[in-house]
XYZ file of C-alpha atoms in Angstrom:
656
model
C -82.917 -38.097 -32.055
C -82.526 -41.251 -29.904
C -85.441 -42.762 -27.884
C -85.044 -43.072 -24.360
C -84.192 -46.517 -24.460
C -81.859 -46.668 -27.316
C -79.926 -43.738 -25.185
C -79.990 -46.178 -22.073
C -78.329 -48.875 -24.116
C -75.792 -46.846 -26.228
C -74.924 -45.317 -22.449
C -74.667 -48.874 -21.097
C -72.484 -49.915 -23.987
C -70.180 -46.629 -23.582
C -70.177 -47.305 -19.908
C -68.648 -50.714 -20.610
C -65.657 -49.318 -23.054
C -64.925 -46.806 -21.117
C -64.425 -49.234 -18.173
C -62.037 -51.026 -20.225
C -60.070 -48.383 -20.889
C -59.594 -47.159 -17.794
C -58.762 -50.247 -15.903
C -55.186 -49.969 -15.991
C -55.545 -46.634 -14.235
C -57.930 -47.660 -11.369
C -55.607 -51.062 -10.949
C -52.714 -48.656 -10.564
C -54.338 -46.897 -7.997
C -55.609 -49.974 -6.232
C -51.791 -51.495 -6.447
C -50.187 -48.700 -4.892
C -51.058 -47.988 -1.386
C -51.654 -44.393 -0.344
C -49.248 -44.764 2.818
C -46.245 -45.613 0.386
C -45.138 -42.120 -0.121
C -41.431 -43.105 -0.478
C -41.566 -43.793 -4.178
C -38.903 -42.265 -6.171
C -40.199 -39.705 -8.749
C -38.384 -38.646 -12.201
C -39.520 -35.455 -13.621
C -39.414 -34.650 -17.126
C -39.686 -31.047 -18.121
C -40.958 -29.853 -21.243
C -40.569 -26.012 -22.312
C -42.300 -24.032 -24.557
C -41.640 -21.015 -26.341
C -42.425 -19.244 -29.071
C -39.979 -18.832 -32.272
C -40.259 -15.072 -33.110
C -39.192 -15.273 -36.610
C -41.813 -17.367 -37.315
C -45.533 -16.660 -36.658
C -47.558 -19.393 -34.948
C -44.417 -21.368 -34.641
C -42.928 -22.312 -31.307
C -40.373 -24.352 -29.548
C -39.931 -27.473 -27.427
C -37.390 -28.083 -25.229
C -37.633 -31.624 -22.999
C -35.108 -32.568 -20.406
C -35.030 -35.623 -18.591
C -31.403 -36.547 -16.836
C -30.759 -40.076 -16.837
C -32.906 -41.147 -19.300
C -31.043 -42.374 -22.906
C -34.020 -41.563 -25.427
C -33.682 -38.240 -24.330
C -30.189 -37.952 -24.199
C -30.022 -34.329 -22.456
C -31.841 -31.100 -23.893
C -33.822 -31.646 -27.012
C -35.241 -28.916 -28.691
C -38.089 -29.405 -31.770
C -40.201 -27.063 -33.317
C -44.081 -27.463 -33.843
C -46.825 -25.313 -35.639
C -49.562 -24.456 -33.890
C -52.285 -21.911 -34.708
C -54.178 -20.013 -31.989
C -57.417 -21.211 -34.366
C -56.300 -25.057 -33.746
C -56.004 -24.299 -29.592
C -59.286 -22.644 -29.871
C -60.712 -25.423 -31.599
C -59.675 -27.964 -28.768
C -60.826 -25.827 -26.302
C -64.104 -25.636 -27.813
C -64.349 -28.770 -27.981
C -63.808 -30.281 -24.698
C -65.947 -27.388 -23.167
C -68.522 -28.743 -25.486
C -68.281 -32.341 -23.907
C -68.407 -30.700 -20.612
C -70.947 -28.977 -20.947
C -72.600 -32.250 -22.610
C -72.276 -34.331 -19.971
C -73.416 -31.980 -16.833
C -76.872 -31.701 -19.058
C -77.100 -35.307 -18.972
C -76.178 -35.399 -15.096
C -78.835 -32.755 -14.651
C -81.584 -35.138 -15.903
C -80.134 -37.924 -13.646
C -79.173 -39.845 -16.716
C -76.017 -41.792 -16.678
C -73.064 -39.282 -17.547
C -70.644 -41.979 -19.433
C -69.915 -40.439 -22.876
C -72.111 -41.827 -25.464
C -69.224 -42.326 -27.862
C -65.656 -42.499 -25.774
C -63.757 -42.208 -28.792
C -64.691 -38.693 -28.977
C -62.450 -37.979 -25.739
C -59.936 -40.198 -26.643
C -59.692 -38.317 -29.963
C -59.446 -34.972 -28.356
C -56.854 -36.418 -26.229
C -54.916 -37.339 -29.153
C -55.428 -33.892 -30.588
C -53.806 -33.076 -27.898
C -51.012 -34.875 -27.758
C -50.327 -33.855 -31.467
C -49.600 -30.502 -30.327
C -46.447 -31.493 -29.421
C -43.712 -32.603 -31.900
C -43.819 -36.355 -32.918
C -40.440 -36.475 -31.136
C -41.456 -34.886 -28.096
C -44.374 -37.511 -28.041
C -42.010 -40.033 -28.562
C -39.692 -38.863 -25.807
C -42.711 -38.631 -23.061
C -44.447 -42.087 -23.654
C -40.775 -43.808 -23.313
C -40.347 -41.511 -20.071
C -43.558 -42.914 -19.061
C -42.786 -46.709 -19.877
C -39.354 -46.670 -18.104
C -41.244 -45.051 -14.995
C -43.718 -47.841 -14.913
C -40.871 -50.523 -15.496
C -38.797 -49.262 -12.444
C -42.354 -48.711 -10.325
C -41.351 -44.969 -10.058
C -43.653 -41.838 -10.103
C -43.156 -39.312 -13.125
C -43.401 -35.720 -12.701
C -44.271 -33.786 -15.625
C -43.379 -30.519 -15.854
C -45.187 -27.975 -18.236
C -43.176 -24.373 -18.386
C -44.169 -21.898 -21.128
C -42.742 -18.639 -21.405
C -44.978 -15.870 -21.210
C -44.774 -15.221 -24.649
C -46.565 -18.781 -25.290
C -48.806 -18.122 -22.425
C -52.100 -18.747 -24.376
C -51.066 -22.546 -24.746
C -52.169 -22.893 -21.031
C -55.489 -22.917 -22.322
C -55.141 -26.486 -23.967
C -56.613 -29.035 -21.647
C -53.101 -30.794 -21.218
C -54.402 -32.927 -18.364
C -56.466 -34.910 -21.209
C -53.190 -35.956 -23.028
C -53.263 -39.168 -24.469
C -50.392 -41.125 -25.604
C -49.787 -44.418 -27.098
C -47.550 -45.923 -24.145
C -46.125 -49.732 -25.102
C -46.766 -51.322 -21.700
C -43.218 -53.530 -20.925
C -42.534 -56.506 -22.485
C -45.636 -56.172 -24.744
C -45.589 -55.979 -28.581
C -49.176 -53.939 -28.639
C -49.398 -50.230 -28.287
C -52.744 -48.891 -26.553
C -54.035 -45.469 -25.757
C -54.865 -44.229 -22.146
C -55.499 -40.726 -20.242
C -51.824 -40.422 -18.827
C -52.809 -38.662 -15.806
C -55.465 -41.069 -14.796
C -52.900 -42.791 -13.005
C -51.551 -42.887 -9.692
C -47.792 -42.334 -10.363
C -47.922 -39.709 -13.272
C -48.587 -35.655 -12.288
C -48.715 -32.772 -14.287
C -47.650 -29.611 -13.324
C -47.811 -26.433 -14.968
C -45.562 -23.457 -15.000
C -44.981 -19.893 -16.568
C -41.388 -19.452 -16.884
C -39.836 -16.832 -14.531
C -43.399 -15.827 -12.941
C -43.676 -16.876 -8.742
C -40.931 -18.542 -6.414
C -39.756 -21.825 -7.669
C -40.059 -23.004 -4.188
C -41.729 -26.703 -3.873
C -44.268 -26.332 -1.200
C -43.819 -28.154 2.098
C -46.884 -29.379 3.915
C -46.480 -30.837 7.378
C -48.481 -32.523 9.472
C -50.978 -32.393 11.548
C -52.502 -29.781 8.575
C -52.958 -26.236 9.375
C -56.338 -25.113 7.137
C -58.159 -22.224 6.682
C -61.577 -23.202 4.865
C -64.038 -20.344 3.272
C -67.208 -21.050 2.014
C -69.105 -18.203 -0.154
C -73.382 -19.122 -0.533
C -74.715 -15.480 -1.167
C -78.276 -15.182 -0.697
C -78.931 -14.349 -4.519
C -76.543 -16.802 -5.742
C -76.889 -20.465 -7.256
C -76.827 -23.219 -4.042
C -73.427 -24.989 -3.448
C -72.700 -28.023 -1.885
C -70.145 -27.726 1.221
C -70.979 -30.584 3.425
C -68.880 -32.900 1.378
C -65.931 -30.403 1.929
C -66.707 -29.815 5.552
C -66.653 -33.931 5.727
C -63.264 -33.839 4.212
C -61.986 -31.155 6.243
C -63.564 -32.782 9.670
C -61.723 -36.139 8.534
C -58.189 -34.440 7.827
C -58.422 -32.376 10.967
C -59.244 -32.603 14.334
C -63.029 -31.587 15.061
C -61.300 -28.633 17.456
C -59.264 -27.388 14.425
C -62.015 -27.768 11.987
C -64.385 -25.769 13.723
C -61.781 -23.168 14.171
C -60.583 -23.402 10.334
C -64.145 -23.142 8.768
C -66.072 -19.811 7.857
C -69.065 -19.789 5.586
C -70.956 -16.420 6.861
C -71.205 -12.944 5.279
C -68.103 -10.380 4.265
C -66.164 -13.353 2.828
C -62.904 -11.332 1.551
C -62.845 -9.137 5.221
C -62.650 -12.453 7.157
C -60.227 -13.708 4.992
C -57.972 -11.049 5.724
C -58.403 -11.598 9.502
C -57.506 -14.892 9.148
C -54.694 -15.115 7.596
C -53.153 -12.818 9.042
C -54.250 -14.194 13.003
C -53.981 -18.327 11.793
C -51.008 -18.123 9.384
C -52.204 -21.319 8.136
C -50.105 -23.511 5.368
C -53.169 -24.120 3.131
C -56.324 -21.924 2.121
C -59.406 -23.405 0.850
C -62.123 -21.390 -1.172
C -65.079 -22.816 -1.653
C -67.433 -20.581 -3.784
C -68.597 -20.268 -7.557
C -66.880 -18.842 -10.460
C -67.928 -16.927 -13.171
C -66.201 -15.102 -16.573
C -66.814 -11.230 -17.564
C -66.031 -9.872 -20.737
C -63.287 -7.485 -20.142
C -63.394 -6.438 -24.012
C -59.397 -8.061 -24.039
C -61.310 -11.531 -22.958
C -63.047 -13.491 -20.374
C -61.665 -12.616 -16.704
C -62.554 -15.185 -14.266
C -63.942 -13.896 -11.053
C -64.825 -15.496 -7.437
C -67.986 -14.753 -6.395
C -67.506 -14.055 -2.340
C -70.354 -13.140 -0.030
C -70.650 -9.406 0.650
C -71.188 -8.008 3.891
C -75.069 -7.528 3.393
C -75.236 -11.158 2.167
C -75.166 -10.437 -1.697
C -72.930 -11.464 -4.247
C -69.348 -9.693 -3.999
C -67.530 -10.462 -6.889
C -63.699 -10.727 -6.659
C -61.230 -10.624 -9.243
C -57.597 -12.615 -8.935
C -55.950 -8.479 -8.074
C -58.374 -8.301 -5.271
C -57.338 -11.607 -3.643
C -53.730 -11.830 -4.705
C -52.952 -8.688 -1.667
C -54.438 -10.535 0.970
C -52.389 -13.474 0.828
C -49.671 -11.477 1.425
C -50.594 -11.560 5.213
C -49.924 -15.127 5.586
C -45.938 -15.862 4.111
C -46.345 -19.305 5.637
C -49.420 -19.765 3.204
C -47.986 -23.209 1.005
C -51.087 -23.908 -0.616
C -54.262 -22.498 -2.400
C -57.213 -24.540 -3.231
C -59.558 -22.972 -5.271
C -62.781 -25.126 -5.416
C -64.357 -23.033 -7.944
C -65.303 -23.101 -11.911
C -62.970 -21.680 -14.043
C -60.332 -20.719 -11.388
C -57.363 -21.958 -13.405
C -58.657 -21.314 -16.467
C -56.721 -19.153 -19.110
C -58.738 -16.895 -21.088
C -57.956 -16.706 -24.855
C -57.194 -13.680 -26.600
C -57.139 -12.654 -30.385
C -53.738 -12.207 -31.544
C -54.371 -8.356 -31.750
C -54.793 -7.876 -27.773
C -52.266 -10.517 -27.158
C -49.541 -8.749 -29.185
C -49.927 -5.471 -26.934
C -50.195 -7.163 -23.722
C -48.069 -10.317 -23.953
C -48.854 -11.309 -20.394
C -52.210 -10.153 -19.962
C -53.784 -13.950 -20.286
C -51.215 -15.006 -17.396
C -52.332 -12.209 -15.502
C -56.218 -12.836 -15.823
C -55.870 -16.287 -14.673
C -56.524 -16.654 -10.845
C -54.520 -19.296 -10.033
C -51.331 -17.822 -11.757
C -51.807 -14.162 -10.501
C -51.767 -16.224 -7.370
C -48.672 -18.110 -8.047
C -47.225 -14.641 -9.140
C -47.795 -13.304 -5.784
C -45.411 -16.015 -4.603
C -47.851 -18.609 -3.181
C -45.614 -21.749 -3.678
C -48.768 -24.007 -5.465
C -52.307 -23.459 -6.150
C -54.915 -25.873 -7.222
C -57.801 -24.851 -9.339
C -60.607 -25.748 -11.863
C -60.045 -25.272 -15.729
C -63.722 -25.171 -16.156
C -67.169 -25.716 -15.019
C -66.807 -28.751 -12.547
C -69.968 -31.071 -10.832
C -70.490 -30.300 -7.370
C -70.389 -34.094 -6.120
C -67.046 -34.605 -8.315
C -65.150 -31.308 -6.797
C -66.462 -32.910 -3.334
C -64.928 -36.423 -3.638
C -61.714 -34.328 -5.408
C -61.158 -32.569 -2.126
C -61.859 -35.391 0.243
C -59.271 -37.884 -1.375
C -56.700 -34.785 -1.710
C -57.171 -33.898 1.840
C -56.570 -37.817 2.979
C -53.521 -37.897 1.378
C -51.630 -34.941 2.575
C -52.790 -35.721 6.100
C -51.328 -38.821 5.814
C -48.055 -37.048 4.882
C -48.573 -37.664 1.217
C -46.767 -35.342 -1.754
C -49.430 -32.276 -3.636
C -48.741 -34.471 -6.575
C -49.677 -37.575 -5.425
C -52.859 -36.171 -3.819
C -54.188 -34.699 -6.612
C -53.457 -37.987 -8.423
C -55.889 -39.703 -6.313
C -58.668 -37.159 -6.343
C -58.569 -37.400 -10.201
C -59.147 -41.310 -9.990
C -61.874 -40.585 -6.946
C -63.396 -38.444 -9.573
C -63.516 -40.860 -12.321
C -65.036 -43.243 -10.137
C -68.061 -41.283 -9.528
C -68.602 -41.559 -13.341
C -67.985 -37.811 -13.925
C -65.576 -39.072 -16.983
C -64.313 -35.687 -18.039
C -64.531 -33.478 -14.498
C -61.536 -35.429 -13.476
C -59.361 -33.839 -16.125
C -60.354 -30.254 -14.744
C -58.074 -29.893 -11.354
C -54.684 -28.070 -12.323
C -51.881 -27.516 -10.487
C -50.005 -24.237 -10.858
C -46.468 -23.819 -9.423
C -43.847 -21.417 -9.414
C -40.971 -20.957 -11.840
C -38.354 -18.326 -12.038
C -35.657 -17.967 -9.920
C -35.184 -20.188 -6.459
C -36.194 -18.377 -3.732
C -34.389 -20.401 -1.142
C -36.420 -19.920 2.329
C -34.389 -18.843 5.214
C -34.839 -17.681 8.844
C -33.925 -14.220 7.074
C -36.193 -14.330 4.263
C -39.274 -15.291 6.299
C -38.654 -13.028 8.803
C -38.430 -9.973 5.878
C -41.732 -11.575 4.529
C -43.813 -11.715 8.154
C -42.399 -8.074 8.350
C -43.452 -6.965 5.098
C -46.895 -8.489 5.487
C -47.466 -6.912 9.114
C -46.484 -3.844 7.802
C -49.073 -4.257 5.245
C -51.705 -5.161 7.705
C -54.281 -2.015 8.341
C -54.454 -3.121 12.134
C -51.048 -3.364 12.463
C -50.106 -0.199 10.998
C -53.212 2.035 13.424
C -51.168 0.316 16.295
C -47.630 1.436 15.073
C -49.428 5.248 14.093
C -51.103 5.129 17.876
C -47.657 4.242 19.399
C -45.848 6.908 17.217
C -48.506 9.765 18.989
C -48.170 8.198 22.342
C -44.135 8.446 22.133
C -44.421 12.197 20.585
C -47.258 13.421 23.447
C -44.701 11.478 25.898
C -41.598 13.577 24.326
C -43.437 16.950 24.594
C -44.850 16.376 28.289
C -41.467 15.559 29.454
C -40.038 18.213 27.157
C -42.119 20.942 28.625
C -41.611 19.451 32.291
C -37.927 19.600 32.301
C -37.498 23.387 30.192
C -39.887 24.775 33.017
C -38.122 23.167 36.291
C -34.407 23.321 35.163
C -33.903 25.680 32.553
C -30.034 26.083 33.354
C -29.687 22.203 32.450
C -26.064 21.231 31.308
C -25.679 21.376 27.273
C -25.048 17.794 25.822
C -20.887 17.997 24.943
C -21.347 17.899 20.940
C -17.858 15.996 20.985
C -19.187 12.493 23.082
C -21.013 11.965 19.515
C -18.614 12.488 16.970
C -16.951 8.949 17.657
C -20.839 7.259 17.343
C -22.022 9.454 14.265
C -18.831 8.582 12.344
C -19.600 4.774 12.969
C -22.945 5.222 11.820
C -21.946 7.642 8.783
C -19.430 4.953 7.892
C -22.251 2.096 8.022
C -24.389 4.672 6.261
C -22.288 3.830 3.210
C -21.225 0.357 3.471
C -24.368 -1.612 4.753
C -26.986 -0.644 2.219
C -24.725 -1.362 -0.460
C -24.314 -4.776 0.379
C -27.745 -5.686 0.735
C -28.270 -4.426 -2.738
C -25.532 -5.999 -4.096
C -26.352 -9.494 -2.348
C -29.827 -9.656 -3.562
C -29.521 -10.535 -7.384
C -32.229 -13.266 -7.667
C -34.917 -11.061 -8.783
C -33.106 -8.970 -11.069
C -31.934 -12.726 -12.892
C -35.604 -13.195 -13.885
C -35.640 -14.110 -17.128
C -39.443 -12.485 -17.853
C -38.431 -9.086 -16.929
C -37.782 -6.799 -19.761
C -34.903 -4.354 -19.564
C -36.979 -1.018 -18.702
C -38.453 -3.111 -15.800
C -35.284 -4.702 -15.249
C -33.276 -1.311 -14.650
C -36.846 -0.462 -12.630
C -36.472 -2.938 -10.477
C -32.610 -2.282 -9.908
C -33.275 1.075 -9.077
C -35.943 0.347 -6.410
C -33.721 -2.172 -4.693
C -31.271 0.235 -4.489
C -33.606 2.728 -3.162
C -35.192 0.514 -0.811
C -32.206 -0.718 0.870
C -31.003 3.150 1.562
C -34.431 4.319 2.214
C -34.754 1.262 4.707
C -31.532 2.037 6.468
C -32.332 5.866 6.352
C -35.766 5.068 8.180
C -34.538 2.486 10.480
C -31.851 5.197 11.632
C -33.915 7.632 12.433
C -35.459 5.485 14.461
C -32.915 4.302 16.432
C -31.786 7.756 16.591
C -35.116 8.993 17.961
C -34.727 5.898 20.536
C -31.221 7.127 21.640
C -32.437 10.655 22.268
C -35.201 9.740 24.301
C -32.951 7.911 26.699
C -31.043 10.997 26.930
C -33.790 12.910 27.531
C -35.367 11.228 30.152
C -31.686 11.161 32.255
C -31.069 7.598 31.223
C -27.991 7.811 30.138
C -26.494 9.474 33.122
C -26.827 6.383 35.233
C -26.235 4.119 32.208
C -22.684 1.741 32.473
C -20.845 2.747 29.065
C -20.634 -0.783 27.931
C -24.401 -1.001 27.682
C -24.602 2.212 26.177
C -22.452 1.277 23.527
C -24.617 -2.305 23.422
C -27.444 -0.129 22.688
C -25.671 1.709 19.976
C -24.823 -1.216 17.998
C -28.205 -2.877 18.462
C -29.774 0.409 16.726
C -27.253 0.148 13.762
C -28.507 -3.488 13.425
C -31.681 -2.606 13.468
C -31.217 0.010 10.778
C -29.572 -3.004 8.408
C -32.491 -5.317 9.011
C -34.675 -2.358 8.371
C -32.677 -1.928 5.060
C -33.229 -5.872 3.888
C -36.633 -5.752 4.402
C -37.645 -2.757 2.380
C -34.858 -3.801 -0.398
C -36.406 -7.096 -0.867
C -39.995 -6.052 -0.532
C -39.955 -2.775 -2.991
C -38.189 -5.118 -5.230
C -40.463 -8.108 -5.338
C -43.347 -5.571 -5.460
C -41.613 -3.791 -8.348
C -40.789 -7.473 -10.291
C -44.308 -8.641 -9.785
C -45.971 -5.243 -11.714
C -45.345 -5.915 -14.976
C -45.561 -2.325 -16.610
C -44.308 0.679 -14.098
C -42.830 4.224 -15.190
C -39.364 4.413 -14.623
C -39.028 8.051 -14.167
C -40.895 7.401 -10.819
C -38.417 5.145 -9.940
C -35.628 7.605 -10.372
C -37.836 10.528 -8.492
C -38.167 8.731 -5.613
C -34.222 8.528 -5.322
C -34.200 11.860 -4.452
C -35.776 11.781 -1.085
C -33.755 8.985 -0.403
C -30.392 10.892 -1.124
C -31.215 13.702 1.195
C -31.957 11.490 3.698
C -28.712 9.525 3.536
C -26.780 12.630 2.904
C -27.972 13.798 6.231
C -26.589 10.776 7.829
C -23.320 11.287 6.264
C -22.552 14.241 7.131
C -23.872 14.591 10.357
C -20.339 14.016 11.903
C -19.002 17.146 9.973
C -21.919 19.238 11.459
C -21.191 18.355 15.343
C -18.276 20.202 15.616
C -19.589 23.923 15.007
C -23.120 23.078 16.096
C -22.274 24.756 19.780
C -21.677 28.251 17.873
C -24.899 27.505 16.196
C -28.120 29.559 17.011
C -29.934 25.881 17.178
C -27.340 25.094 20.023
C -29.683 25.004 22.599
C -31.130 22.025 20.905
C -28.588 20.447 22.788
C -30.470 20.230 26.197
C -32.946 17.832 27.258
C -36.206 20.124 27.137
C -35.844 21.980 23.517
C -34.514 18.490 22.223
C -37.541 16.855 23.690
C -40.080 19.396 21.860
C -38.908 19.164 18.815
C -38.092 15.502 18.605
C -41.958 15.143 19.613
C -43.136 18.096 16.957
C -41.567 16.130 14.469
C -42.674 12.711 15.145
C -46.324 14.404 15.118
C -45.761 15.673 11.858
C -44.323 12.550 10.468
C -47.367 10.615 11.585
C -49.747 12.933 9.927
C -47.849 13.030 7.061
C -48.140 9.530 6.660
C -51.691 9.464 6.654
C -53.985 6.640 8.169
């Protein structure tokens, strides 16, 4: 055990050594103006998947166009045991805990022996095959020589998801400087020009976040009265600097009922960025540690929120581009035993808060993969928003934040921020995809659903009142001529056979996701087709009800024929839009759920088939309707009563 003088002397020596090792990273930041965001970017992709025939063996595929060292795809194999991953993770956690203990004692937080940290970084690099290390080092050297930025995409397959538990952000490689013979070692990510982005194959949307200025942010602080204290001033100051004072006031919430207010603000504000400042905690689920966020309950006490509680709320903001989780363990991947991970290969991905949000379609998530000091986290957030507010890229903003963290003597906390982005299929955002996502998000909101329900009830009451009035006032009303409806119904029936099929066939992106099992692939296919036909059937019924209401009110009698046909075409187009929205939303929802009974999907097809048969066969029923006992429904009064009663029954059957 060292006395206080010896400890202080050793810490000063370690600090001097650390400053020498990290000088290159700080100099790189100082010589690269934050406002210079036009620097070309190279991208190197590292894909990792398990080799099923060989236990604990993983295949690494590197690809970087234009780099002669790699020359296209390069596939290498490496043996990585679960024990080795756990050992590295435990050593890093021990280092973090040690540094935080020193900080709590108000002692310098420089590592007593920087060699330990560098050796950990070299061990992490040792998980890569030797040829992969050389290729990566050559890519870094080439980027520095050409004064280009480098983006490292680390994409793992779902069956290799536990490798994301490795703190790759501490990666140390020997990088030869241009024109120098000696080889040194440095932390790659303590560099303004190098970024690391994590992905899980076929999870999320492969869409780069588009963050426009001025920033639109919603920030939520959870500080329960029975929780640990939390420093909020630095984060609030960072938002005040990045936004206008009025916008910052509108975007900030630090009261009770965090999840409820989050639901409300996302629906009304539609921000680009969501910032959550709270504590994170780990809970043993029996399959491993689950990472939760500690929100504030309505009564002011702690409200433990998992990724499954949070993810559905974020669908209320389709324009959301980035989620910043300023919480410990929010980006951590739990390590599972092989016995559990073999039975549930995707569980480790699902139990990560950041990955769960990416799975829901959030383009990018910044999170912390361990317990981070509040001062270091505050500095990181401040620099992050400074760069984003100036129009900088997400990767550049994170790099600036890392360097700012290490400047506060947080010698290991700088490695804790992680960036997750979606992989999988490329979901190109267009006006109609945005329209469909917004419509789906609106329908999922309870307030909107209550509004629709109330509107249907008012509509039904109106039909009943008009029906009773017209039936009593004019019992001898002229019956509608069925032949007048024959041509429109034939057009509607033909469209019912063609339009949903086109909608289902054209949406091929979700079905191409490589992570879907054969059974889930079939379930997604059934759901996509069923959603297309169900959406068209529901849209058609609503359109038919609108036209019937206009006829009951007597408006068709005074309406020019071209206008009547225009309304009819509008109803068909509305059914087409409904078909697309339902098909897209149902298929995406089914693809997100890892396992779902296929039989339930097949049974869901039965009512859809019944509704579509009714639409298709309706033209053949109309010619014989005048001779049918229900011919009185062709008069306005009884028709209004029938439609009004049916609409009320429909609303009641849908529940609250």
